[in-house]
Coordinates of C-alpha atoms and ligand atoms in Angstrom, one line a residue:
X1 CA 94.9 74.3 118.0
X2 CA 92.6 72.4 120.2
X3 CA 88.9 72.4 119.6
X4 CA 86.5 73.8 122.4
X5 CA 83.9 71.4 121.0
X6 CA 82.1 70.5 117.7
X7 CA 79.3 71.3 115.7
X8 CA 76.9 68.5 115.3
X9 CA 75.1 68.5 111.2
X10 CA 72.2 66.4 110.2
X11 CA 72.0 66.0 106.6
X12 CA 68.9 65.4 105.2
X13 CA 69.1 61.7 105.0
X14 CA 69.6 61.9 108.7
X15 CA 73.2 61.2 109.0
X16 CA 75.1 63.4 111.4
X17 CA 78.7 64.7 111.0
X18 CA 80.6 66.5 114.2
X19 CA 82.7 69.1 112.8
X20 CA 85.8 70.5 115.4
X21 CA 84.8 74.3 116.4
X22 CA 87.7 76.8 117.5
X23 CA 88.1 79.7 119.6
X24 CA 90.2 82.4 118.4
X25 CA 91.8 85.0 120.6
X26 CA 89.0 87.5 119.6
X27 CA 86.5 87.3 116.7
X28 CA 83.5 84.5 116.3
X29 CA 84.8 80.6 116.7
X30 CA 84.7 78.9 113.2
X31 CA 83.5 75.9 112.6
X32 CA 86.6 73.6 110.8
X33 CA 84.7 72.0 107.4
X34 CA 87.9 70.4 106.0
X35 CA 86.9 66.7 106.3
X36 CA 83.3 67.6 105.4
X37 CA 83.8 66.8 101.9
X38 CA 85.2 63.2 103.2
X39 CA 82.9 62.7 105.6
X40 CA 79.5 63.8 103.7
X41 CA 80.8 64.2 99.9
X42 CA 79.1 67.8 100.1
X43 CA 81.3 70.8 99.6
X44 CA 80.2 74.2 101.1
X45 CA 79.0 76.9 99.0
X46 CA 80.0 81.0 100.0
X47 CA 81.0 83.0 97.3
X48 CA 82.3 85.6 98.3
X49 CA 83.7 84.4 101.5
X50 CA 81.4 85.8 103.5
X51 CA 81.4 83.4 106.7
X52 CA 84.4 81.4 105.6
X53 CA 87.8 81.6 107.3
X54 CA 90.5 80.8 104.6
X55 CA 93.1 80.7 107.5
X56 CA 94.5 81.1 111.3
X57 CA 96.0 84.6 111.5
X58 CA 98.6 86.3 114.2
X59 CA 98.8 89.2 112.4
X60 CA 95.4 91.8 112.4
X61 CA 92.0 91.9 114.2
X62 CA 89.1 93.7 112.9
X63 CA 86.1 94.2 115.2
X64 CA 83.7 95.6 112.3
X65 CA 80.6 96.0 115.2
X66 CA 82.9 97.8 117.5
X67 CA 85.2 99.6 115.1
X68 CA 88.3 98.4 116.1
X69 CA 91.4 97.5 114.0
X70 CA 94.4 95.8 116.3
X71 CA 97.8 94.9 114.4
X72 CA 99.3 92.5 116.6
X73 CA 97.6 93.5 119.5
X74 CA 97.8 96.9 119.4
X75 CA 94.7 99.4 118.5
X76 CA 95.4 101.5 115.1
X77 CA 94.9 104.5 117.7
X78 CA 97.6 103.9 119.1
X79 CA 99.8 103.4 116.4
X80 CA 99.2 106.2 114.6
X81 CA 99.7 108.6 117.2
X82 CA 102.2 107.1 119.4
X83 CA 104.8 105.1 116.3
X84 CA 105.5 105.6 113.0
X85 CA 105.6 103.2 109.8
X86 CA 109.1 101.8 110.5
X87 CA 108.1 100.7 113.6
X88 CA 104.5 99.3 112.2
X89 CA 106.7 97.4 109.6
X90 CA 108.7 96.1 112.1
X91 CA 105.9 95.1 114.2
X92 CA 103.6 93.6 111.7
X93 CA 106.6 91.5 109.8
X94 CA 108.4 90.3 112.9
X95 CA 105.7 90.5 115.2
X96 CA 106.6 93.0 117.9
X97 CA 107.4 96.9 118.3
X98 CA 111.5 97.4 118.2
X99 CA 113.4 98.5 120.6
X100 CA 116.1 101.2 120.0
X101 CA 118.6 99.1 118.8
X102 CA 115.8 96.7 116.9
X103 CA 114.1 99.8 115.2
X104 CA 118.1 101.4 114.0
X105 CA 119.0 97.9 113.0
X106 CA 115.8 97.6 110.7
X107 CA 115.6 101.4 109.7
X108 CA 119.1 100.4 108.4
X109 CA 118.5 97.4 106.7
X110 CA 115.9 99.1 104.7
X111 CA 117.7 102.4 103.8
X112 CA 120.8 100.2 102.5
X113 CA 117.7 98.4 99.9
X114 CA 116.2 101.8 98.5
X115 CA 117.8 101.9 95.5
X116 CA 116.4 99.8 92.5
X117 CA 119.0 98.6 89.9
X118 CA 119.9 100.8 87.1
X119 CA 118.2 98.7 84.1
X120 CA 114.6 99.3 85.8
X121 CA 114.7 102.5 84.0
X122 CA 114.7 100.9 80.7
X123 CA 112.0 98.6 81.6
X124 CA 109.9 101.9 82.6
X125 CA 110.4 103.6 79.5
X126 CA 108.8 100.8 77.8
X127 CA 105.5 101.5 78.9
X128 CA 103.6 104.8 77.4
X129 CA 103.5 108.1 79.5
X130 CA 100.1 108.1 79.7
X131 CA 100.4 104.6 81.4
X132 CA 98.0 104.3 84.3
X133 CA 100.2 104.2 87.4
X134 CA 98.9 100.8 88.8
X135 CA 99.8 99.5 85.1
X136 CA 103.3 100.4 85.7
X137 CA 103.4 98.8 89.2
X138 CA 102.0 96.1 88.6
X139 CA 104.8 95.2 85.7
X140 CA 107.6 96.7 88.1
X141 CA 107.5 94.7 91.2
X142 CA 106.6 92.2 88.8
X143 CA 109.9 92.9 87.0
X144 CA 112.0 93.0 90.7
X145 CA 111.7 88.8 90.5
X146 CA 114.0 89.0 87.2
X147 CA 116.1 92.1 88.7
X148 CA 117.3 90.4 92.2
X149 CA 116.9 86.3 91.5
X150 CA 119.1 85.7 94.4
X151 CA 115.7 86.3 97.0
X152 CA 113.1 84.8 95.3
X153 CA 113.1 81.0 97.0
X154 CA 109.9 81.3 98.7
X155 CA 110.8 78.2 100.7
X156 CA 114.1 79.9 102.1
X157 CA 113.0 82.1 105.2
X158 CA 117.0 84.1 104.4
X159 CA 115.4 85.3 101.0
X160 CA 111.9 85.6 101.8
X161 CA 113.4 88.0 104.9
X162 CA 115.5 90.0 102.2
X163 CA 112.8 90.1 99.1
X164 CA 110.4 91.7 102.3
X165 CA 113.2 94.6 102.8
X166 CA 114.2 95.1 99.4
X167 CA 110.2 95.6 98.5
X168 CA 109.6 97.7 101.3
X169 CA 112.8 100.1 100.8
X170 CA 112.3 100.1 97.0
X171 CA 108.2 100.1 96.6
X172 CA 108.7 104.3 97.5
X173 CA 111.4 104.2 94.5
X174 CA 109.3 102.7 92.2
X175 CA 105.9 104.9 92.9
X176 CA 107.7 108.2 92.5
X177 CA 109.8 106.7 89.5
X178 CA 106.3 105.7 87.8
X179 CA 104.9 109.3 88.9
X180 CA 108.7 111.5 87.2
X181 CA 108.2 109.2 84.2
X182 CA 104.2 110.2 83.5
X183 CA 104.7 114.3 83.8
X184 CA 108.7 113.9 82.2
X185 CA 110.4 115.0 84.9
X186 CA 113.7 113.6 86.0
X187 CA 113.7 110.5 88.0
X188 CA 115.1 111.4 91.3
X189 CA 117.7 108.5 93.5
X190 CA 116.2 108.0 97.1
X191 CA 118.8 110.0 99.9
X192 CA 119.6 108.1 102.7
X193 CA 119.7 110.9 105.4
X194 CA 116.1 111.2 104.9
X195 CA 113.3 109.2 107.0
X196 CA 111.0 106.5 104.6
X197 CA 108.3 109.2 104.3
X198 CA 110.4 112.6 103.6
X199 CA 112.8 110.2 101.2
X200 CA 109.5 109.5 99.4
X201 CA 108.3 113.4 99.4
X202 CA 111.4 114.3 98.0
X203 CA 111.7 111.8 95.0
X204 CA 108.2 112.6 94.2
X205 CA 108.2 116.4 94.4
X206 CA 111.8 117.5 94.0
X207 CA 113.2 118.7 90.9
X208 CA 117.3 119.6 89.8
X209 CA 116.4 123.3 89.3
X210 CA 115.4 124.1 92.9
X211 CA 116.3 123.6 96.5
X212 CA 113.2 120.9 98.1
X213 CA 112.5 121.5 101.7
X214 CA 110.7 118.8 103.1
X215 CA 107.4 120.1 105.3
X216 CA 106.6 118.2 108.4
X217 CA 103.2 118.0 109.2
X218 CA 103.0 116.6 105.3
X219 CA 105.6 114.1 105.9
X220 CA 103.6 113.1 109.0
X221 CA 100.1 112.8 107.1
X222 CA 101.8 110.8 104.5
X223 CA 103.5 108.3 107.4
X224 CA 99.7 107.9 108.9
X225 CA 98.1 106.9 105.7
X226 CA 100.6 104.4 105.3
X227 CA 100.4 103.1 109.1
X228 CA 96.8 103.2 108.5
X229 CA 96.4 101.2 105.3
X230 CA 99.6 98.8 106.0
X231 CA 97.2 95.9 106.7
X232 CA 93.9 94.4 106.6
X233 CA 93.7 91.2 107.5
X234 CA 92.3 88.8 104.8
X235 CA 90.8 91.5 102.4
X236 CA 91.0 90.8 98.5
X237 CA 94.6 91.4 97.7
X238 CA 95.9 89.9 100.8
X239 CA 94.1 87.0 100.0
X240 CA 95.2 87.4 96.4
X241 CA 98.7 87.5 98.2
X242 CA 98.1 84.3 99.9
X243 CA 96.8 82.4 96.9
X244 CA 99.3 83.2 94.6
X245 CA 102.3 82.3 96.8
X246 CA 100.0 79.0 97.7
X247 CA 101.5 78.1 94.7
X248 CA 105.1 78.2 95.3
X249 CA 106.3 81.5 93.0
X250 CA 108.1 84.1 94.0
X251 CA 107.7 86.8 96.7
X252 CA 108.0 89.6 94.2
X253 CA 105.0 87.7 92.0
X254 CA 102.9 87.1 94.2
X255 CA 103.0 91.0 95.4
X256 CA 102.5 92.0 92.1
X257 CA 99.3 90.1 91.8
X258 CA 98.4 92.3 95.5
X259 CA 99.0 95.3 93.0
X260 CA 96.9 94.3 90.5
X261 CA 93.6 92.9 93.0
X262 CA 94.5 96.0 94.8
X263 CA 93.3 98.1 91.7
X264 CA 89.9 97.5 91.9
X265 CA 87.4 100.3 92.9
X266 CA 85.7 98.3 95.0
X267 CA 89.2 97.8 97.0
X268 CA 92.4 100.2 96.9
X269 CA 90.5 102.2 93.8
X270 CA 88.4 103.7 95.7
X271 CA 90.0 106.6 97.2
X272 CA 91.1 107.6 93.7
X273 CA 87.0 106.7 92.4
X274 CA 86.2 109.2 95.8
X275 CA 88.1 111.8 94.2
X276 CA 86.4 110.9 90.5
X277 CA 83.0 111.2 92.0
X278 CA 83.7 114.8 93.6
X279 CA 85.1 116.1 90.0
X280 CA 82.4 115.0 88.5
X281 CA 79.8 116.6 91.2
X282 CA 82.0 119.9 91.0
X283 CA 81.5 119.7 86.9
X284 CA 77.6 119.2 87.2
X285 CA 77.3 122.1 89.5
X286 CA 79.2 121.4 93.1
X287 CA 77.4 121.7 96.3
X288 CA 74.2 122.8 95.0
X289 CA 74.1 119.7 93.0
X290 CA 74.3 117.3 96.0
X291 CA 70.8 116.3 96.3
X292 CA 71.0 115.0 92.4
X293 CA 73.6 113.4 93.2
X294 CA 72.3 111.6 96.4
X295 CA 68.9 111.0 94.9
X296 CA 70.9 109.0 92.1
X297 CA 72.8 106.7 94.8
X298 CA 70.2 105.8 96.2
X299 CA 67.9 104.8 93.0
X300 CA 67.8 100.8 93.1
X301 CA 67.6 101.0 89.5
X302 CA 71.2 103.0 89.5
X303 CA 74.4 101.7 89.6
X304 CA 76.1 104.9 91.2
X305 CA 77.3 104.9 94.5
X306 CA 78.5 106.9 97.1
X307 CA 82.5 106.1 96.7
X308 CA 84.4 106.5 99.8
X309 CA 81.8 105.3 101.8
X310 CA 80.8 101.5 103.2
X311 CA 82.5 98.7 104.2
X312 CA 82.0 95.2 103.7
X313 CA 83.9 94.9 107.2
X314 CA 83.2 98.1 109.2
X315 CA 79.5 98.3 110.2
X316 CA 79.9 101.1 112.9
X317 CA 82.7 103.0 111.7
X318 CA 85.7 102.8 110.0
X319 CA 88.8 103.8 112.8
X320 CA 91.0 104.5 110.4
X321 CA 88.8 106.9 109.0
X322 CA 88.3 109.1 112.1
X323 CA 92.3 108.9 112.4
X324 CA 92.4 110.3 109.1
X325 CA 90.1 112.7 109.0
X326 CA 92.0 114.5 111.5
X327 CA 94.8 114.2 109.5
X328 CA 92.6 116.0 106.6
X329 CA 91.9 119.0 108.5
X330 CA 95.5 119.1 109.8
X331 CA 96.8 118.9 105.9
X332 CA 94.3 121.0 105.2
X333 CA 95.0 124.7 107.7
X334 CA 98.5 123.7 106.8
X335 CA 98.3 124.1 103.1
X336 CA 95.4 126.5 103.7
X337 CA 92.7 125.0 101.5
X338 CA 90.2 124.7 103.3
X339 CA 88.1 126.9 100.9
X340 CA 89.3 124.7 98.3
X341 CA 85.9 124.0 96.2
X342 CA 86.8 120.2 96.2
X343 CA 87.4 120.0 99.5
X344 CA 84.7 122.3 100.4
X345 CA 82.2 119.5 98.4
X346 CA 83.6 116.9 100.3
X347 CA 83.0 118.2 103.4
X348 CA 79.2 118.9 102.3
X349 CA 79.2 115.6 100.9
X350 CA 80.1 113.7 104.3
X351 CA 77.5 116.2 106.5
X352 CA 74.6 115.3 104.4
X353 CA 75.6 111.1 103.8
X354 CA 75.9 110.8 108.2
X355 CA 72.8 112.4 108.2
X356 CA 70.5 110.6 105.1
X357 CA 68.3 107.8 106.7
X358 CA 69.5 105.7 103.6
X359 CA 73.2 105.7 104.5
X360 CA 72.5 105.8 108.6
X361 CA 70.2 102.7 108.5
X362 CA 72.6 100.7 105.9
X363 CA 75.5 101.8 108.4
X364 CA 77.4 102.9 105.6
X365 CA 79.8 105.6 107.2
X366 CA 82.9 107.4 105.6
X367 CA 85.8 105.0 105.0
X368 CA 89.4 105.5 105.1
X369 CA 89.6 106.1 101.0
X370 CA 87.1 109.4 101.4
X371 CA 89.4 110.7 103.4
X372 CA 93.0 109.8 102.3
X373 CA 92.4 110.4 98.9
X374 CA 91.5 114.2 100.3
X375 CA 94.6 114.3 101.8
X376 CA 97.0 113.1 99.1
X377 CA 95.2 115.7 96.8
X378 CA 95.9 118.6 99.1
X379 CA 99.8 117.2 99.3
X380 CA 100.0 117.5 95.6
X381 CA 99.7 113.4 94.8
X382 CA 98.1 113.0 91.5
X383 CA 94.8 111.2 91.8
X384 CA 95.5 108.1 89.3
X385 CA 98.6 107.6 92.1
X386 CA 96.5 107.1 95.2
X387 CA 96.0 103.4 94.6
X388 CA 99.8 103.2 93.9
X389 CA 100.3 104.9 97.7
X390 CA 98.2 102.3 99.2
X391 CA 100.0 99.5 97.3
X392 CA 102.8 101.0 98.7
X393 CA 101.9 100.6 102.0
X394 CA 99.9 97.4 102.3
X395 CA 102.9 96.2 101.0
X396 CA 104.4 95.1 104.5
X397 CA 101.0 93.7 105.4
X398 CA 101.0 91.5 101.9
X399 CA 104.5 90.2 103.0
X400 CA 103.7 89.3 106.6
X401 CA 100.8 87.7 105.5
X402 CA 102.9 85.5 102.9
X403 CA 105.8 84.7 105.7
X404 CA 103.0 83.5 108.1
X405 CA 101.2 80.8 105.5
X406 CA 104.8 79.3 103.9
X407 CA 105.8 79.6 107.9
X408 CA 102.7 77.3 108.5
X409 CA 103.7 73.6 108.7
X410 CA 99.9 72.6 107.5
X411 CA 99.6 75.0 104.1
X412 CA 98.6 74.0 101.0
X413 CA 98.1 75.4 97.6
X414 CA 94.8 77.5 98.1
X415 CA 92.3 75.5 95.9
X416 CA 88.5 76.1 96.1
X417 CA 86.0 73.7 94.9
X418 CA 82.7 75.1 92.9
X419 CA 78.8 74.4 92.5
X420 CA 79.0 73.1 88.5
X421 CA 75.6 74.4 87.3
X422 CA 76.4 74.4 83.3
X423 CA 75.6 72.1 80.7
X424 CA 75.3 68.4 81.7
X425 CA 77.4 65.8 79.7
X426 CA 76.7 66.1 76.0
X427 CA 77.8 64.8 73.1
X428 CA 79.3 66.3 69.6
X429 CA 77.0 66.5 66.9
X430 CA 78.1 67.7 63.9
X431 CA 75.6 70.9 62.6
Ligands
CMC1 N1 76.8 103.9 98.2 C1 75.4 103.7 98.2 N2 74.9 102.6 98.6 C2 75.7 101.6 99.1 C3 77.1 101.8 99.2 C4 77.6 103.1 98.7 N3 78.9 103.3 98.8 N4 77.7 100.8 99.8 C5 76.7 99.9 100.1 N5 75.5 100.4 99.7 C6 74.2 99.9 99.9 C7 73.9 98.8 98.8 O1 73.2 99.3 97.7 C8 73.0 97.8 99.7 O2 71.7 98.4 99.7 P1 70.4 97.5 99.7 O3 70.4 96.7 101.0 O4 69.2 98.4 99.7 O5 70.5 96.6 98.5 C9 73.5 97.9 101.1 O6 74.2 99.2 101.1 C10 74.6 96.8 101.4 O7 75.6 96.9 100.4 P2 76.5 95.7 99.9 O8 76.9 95.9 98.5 O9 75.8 94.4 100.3 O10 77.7 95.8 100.9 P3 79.1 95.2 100.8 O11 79.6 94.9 102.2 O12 79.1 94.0 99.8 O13 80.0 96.3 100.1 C11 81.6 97.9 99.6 C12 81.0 96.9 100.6 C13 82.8 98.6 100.2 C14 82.0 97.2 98.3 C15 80.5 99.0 99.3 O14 80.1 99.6 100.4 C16 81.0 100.0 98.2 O15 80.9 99.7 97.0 N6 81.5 101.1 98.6 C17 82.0 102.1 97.7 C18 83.4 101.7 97.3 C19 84.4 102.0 98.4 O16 84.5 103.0 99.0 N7 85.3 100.9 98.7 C20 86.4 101.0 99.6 C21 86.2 100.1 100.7 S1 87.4 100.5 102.0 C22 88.9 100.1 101.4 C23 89.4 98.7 101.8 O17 89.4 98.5 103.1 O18 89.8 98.0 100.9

């Protein structure tokens, strides 16, 4: 990269520092600090990240102002409507759409991977059925590093390429092997001669006593919420991603460490907090109980908010979230439920929040979460499973993301610096 120009800093003693300033090919130029600490012995200070680039990136643009999300180029829009999440995989890991051939080859690749070995069963039933499923995930893709050894040389692009298929093909496995195991059902093997998304319908809802026909428009809303949350730039668990492989470990480590950041509310929990909220509104009285409700958010001296809604990106409106809403209503006169009381409250819920001056002049506007975790209740998904669907699907983002920094000639172990503000130097004095 070649800088446009610099940034000229006067420090208060009067000395002056130019520090390089790039262009990206959209986005705000950054300002590059790394010699500042050289040059002025000062560190910056922004917890939080919130105007610090940790990287260069190829992969995803987000324009929060305008609402746009681009993965490689292309708008989410598009994606959504016009491909499906083999063909988002492809493009996001390898860094274009497939062509016929590209897209059979790769399909392929990752139905020959589905299965998980054998043992992983065993290493399930260790955990209690009442296990919360991001529990369970987190210790299985753990586990993958000890069950397939022979990909997990981070420094070898070979492996790294087959630990990103064999997580990909196998995350499905594992979710709807986590989900048999918690209601003691039978674990069902993934068929081949299904797509990605119907394979994973029909391992989660399928059981030996009866015939499972797979329903289309279902299988298509699942496919969108995974298109839609496959990545997100350099959000918490992708960065969690990018700092745990920093350190050299394994592919299938560092992805369990995505998991785990990933279970936040504040990140991938809050589809599955949405849902929380709306049982807990329906319990105090539903609908007519919205005011309450919204009077509480928006006490300063509450902690409740309105899950589902804000971004710390997003400051017009969330695309994925218009994308999916669609989807919601489509689910929704499929299945028939849109007199659903749950859904019914969610719908009430949304009207009033786009409406409330609090919410309008905050710019806080329905995120993808309100809506998915909707949909994934309508398609029978258990809500403590929602954060395991988007774990499944970020997954290909988390890898591309990894491939990109140990592809990098100029990365290093991610290792942030701190203000110190606790005791000075002291001595030991015996009380
Ligand atoms: N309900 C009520 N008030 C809110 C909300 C909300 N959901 N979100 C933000 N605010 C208020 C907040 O109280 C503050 O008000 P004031 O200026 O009067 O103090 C103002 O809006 C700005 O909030 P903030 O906390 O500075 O905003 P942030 O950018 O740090 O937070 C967020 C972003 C997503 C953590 C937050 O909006 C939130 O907690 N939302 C609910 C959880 C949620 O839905 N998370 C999923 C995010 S999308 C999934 C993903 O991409 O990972």
């Amino acid at each position: 990269m070649n800088p446009k120009g610099n940034a000229k800093l006067t420090l208060a003693d009067g000395k002056t520092v130019d520090l390089p300033v790039y262009s990206g090919t959209h986005g705000p130029d950054v300002i590059d600090i790394r010699k500042l600490y050289a040059q002025t012995g000062m560190f910056t200070y922004d917890p939080g990240f919130m105007s610090t680039s940790s990287c260069n990136s190829t992969i995803t643009f987000i324009d929060g102002d305008k609402g746009e999300l681009l993965y490689r180029g292309y708008p989410i829009e598009q994606l959504a409507t016009k491909c499906d999440f083999m063909d988002t995989c492809h493009l996001l890991l390898y860094g274009d759409l497939p062509d016929a051939a590209q897209k059979k080859d790769f399909v392929g690749r990752v139905t020959n991977h589905t299965m998980v070995h054998e043992q992983m069963q065993f290493f399930l039933r260790g955990f209690r059925r009442d296990a919360h499923p991001m529990a369970v995930m987190t210790g299985l893709v753990g586990a993958l590093s000890a069950f397939y050894p022979d990909s997990i040389n981070l420094h070898d692009a070979r492996q790294r390429d087959i630990s990103a298929i064999r997580l990909i093909a196998k995350m499905p496995t594992l979710v709807a092997m986590a989900y048999k195991y918690t209601i003691g059902q039978p674990i069902n093997y993934p068929r081949n001669d299904l797509g990605y998304s119907a394979n994973f319908m029909r391992m989660m809802f399928a059981v030996p006593a009866a015939e499972y026909k797979v329903n289309e428009v279902l299988v298509r809303a699942l496919d969108r919420i995974f298109i839609l949350h496959a990545d997100h730039e350099q959000n918490a668990s992708t960065s969690t991603v990018r700092l745990c492989a920093s350190s050299g470990t394994n592919p299938f480590a560092a992805i369990a460490a995505g998991v785990a950041c990933l279970w936040g509310p504040a990140h991938g929990g809050a589809n599955e907090a949405a849902l929380g909220m709306l049982a807990d509104i329906q319990r105090d009285g539903g609908v007519a109980k919205i005011g309450e409700f919204i009077t509480r958010v928006k006490d300063k001296n509450s902690t409740v908010r309105l899950m589902g809604f804000g971004h710390r990106v997003y400051k017009n409106h969330d695309p994925r979230a218009t994308l999916m809403r669609e989807t919601c209503h489509e689910v929704l006169n499929e299945l028939g439920l849109h007199d659903d009381p749950t859904f019914k409250l969610a719908m009430a819920l949304e009207k009033i929040a786009l409406e409330d001056e609090y919410f309008v002049s905050r710019k806080l506007y329905p995120n993808v979460d309100f809506y998915s975790g909707i949909v994934q209740k309508a398609i029978g998904i258990p809500v403590p499973l929602f954060t395991a669907i988007f774990a499944l699907a970020r997954t290909v983002g988390w890898i591309a993301q990894l491939n990109e920094m140990i592809a990098d000639p100029e990365y290093k172990i991610g290792r942030p610096r701190q203000l110190y503000v606790g005791a000075a130097r002291r001595d030991i004095v015996k009380k």
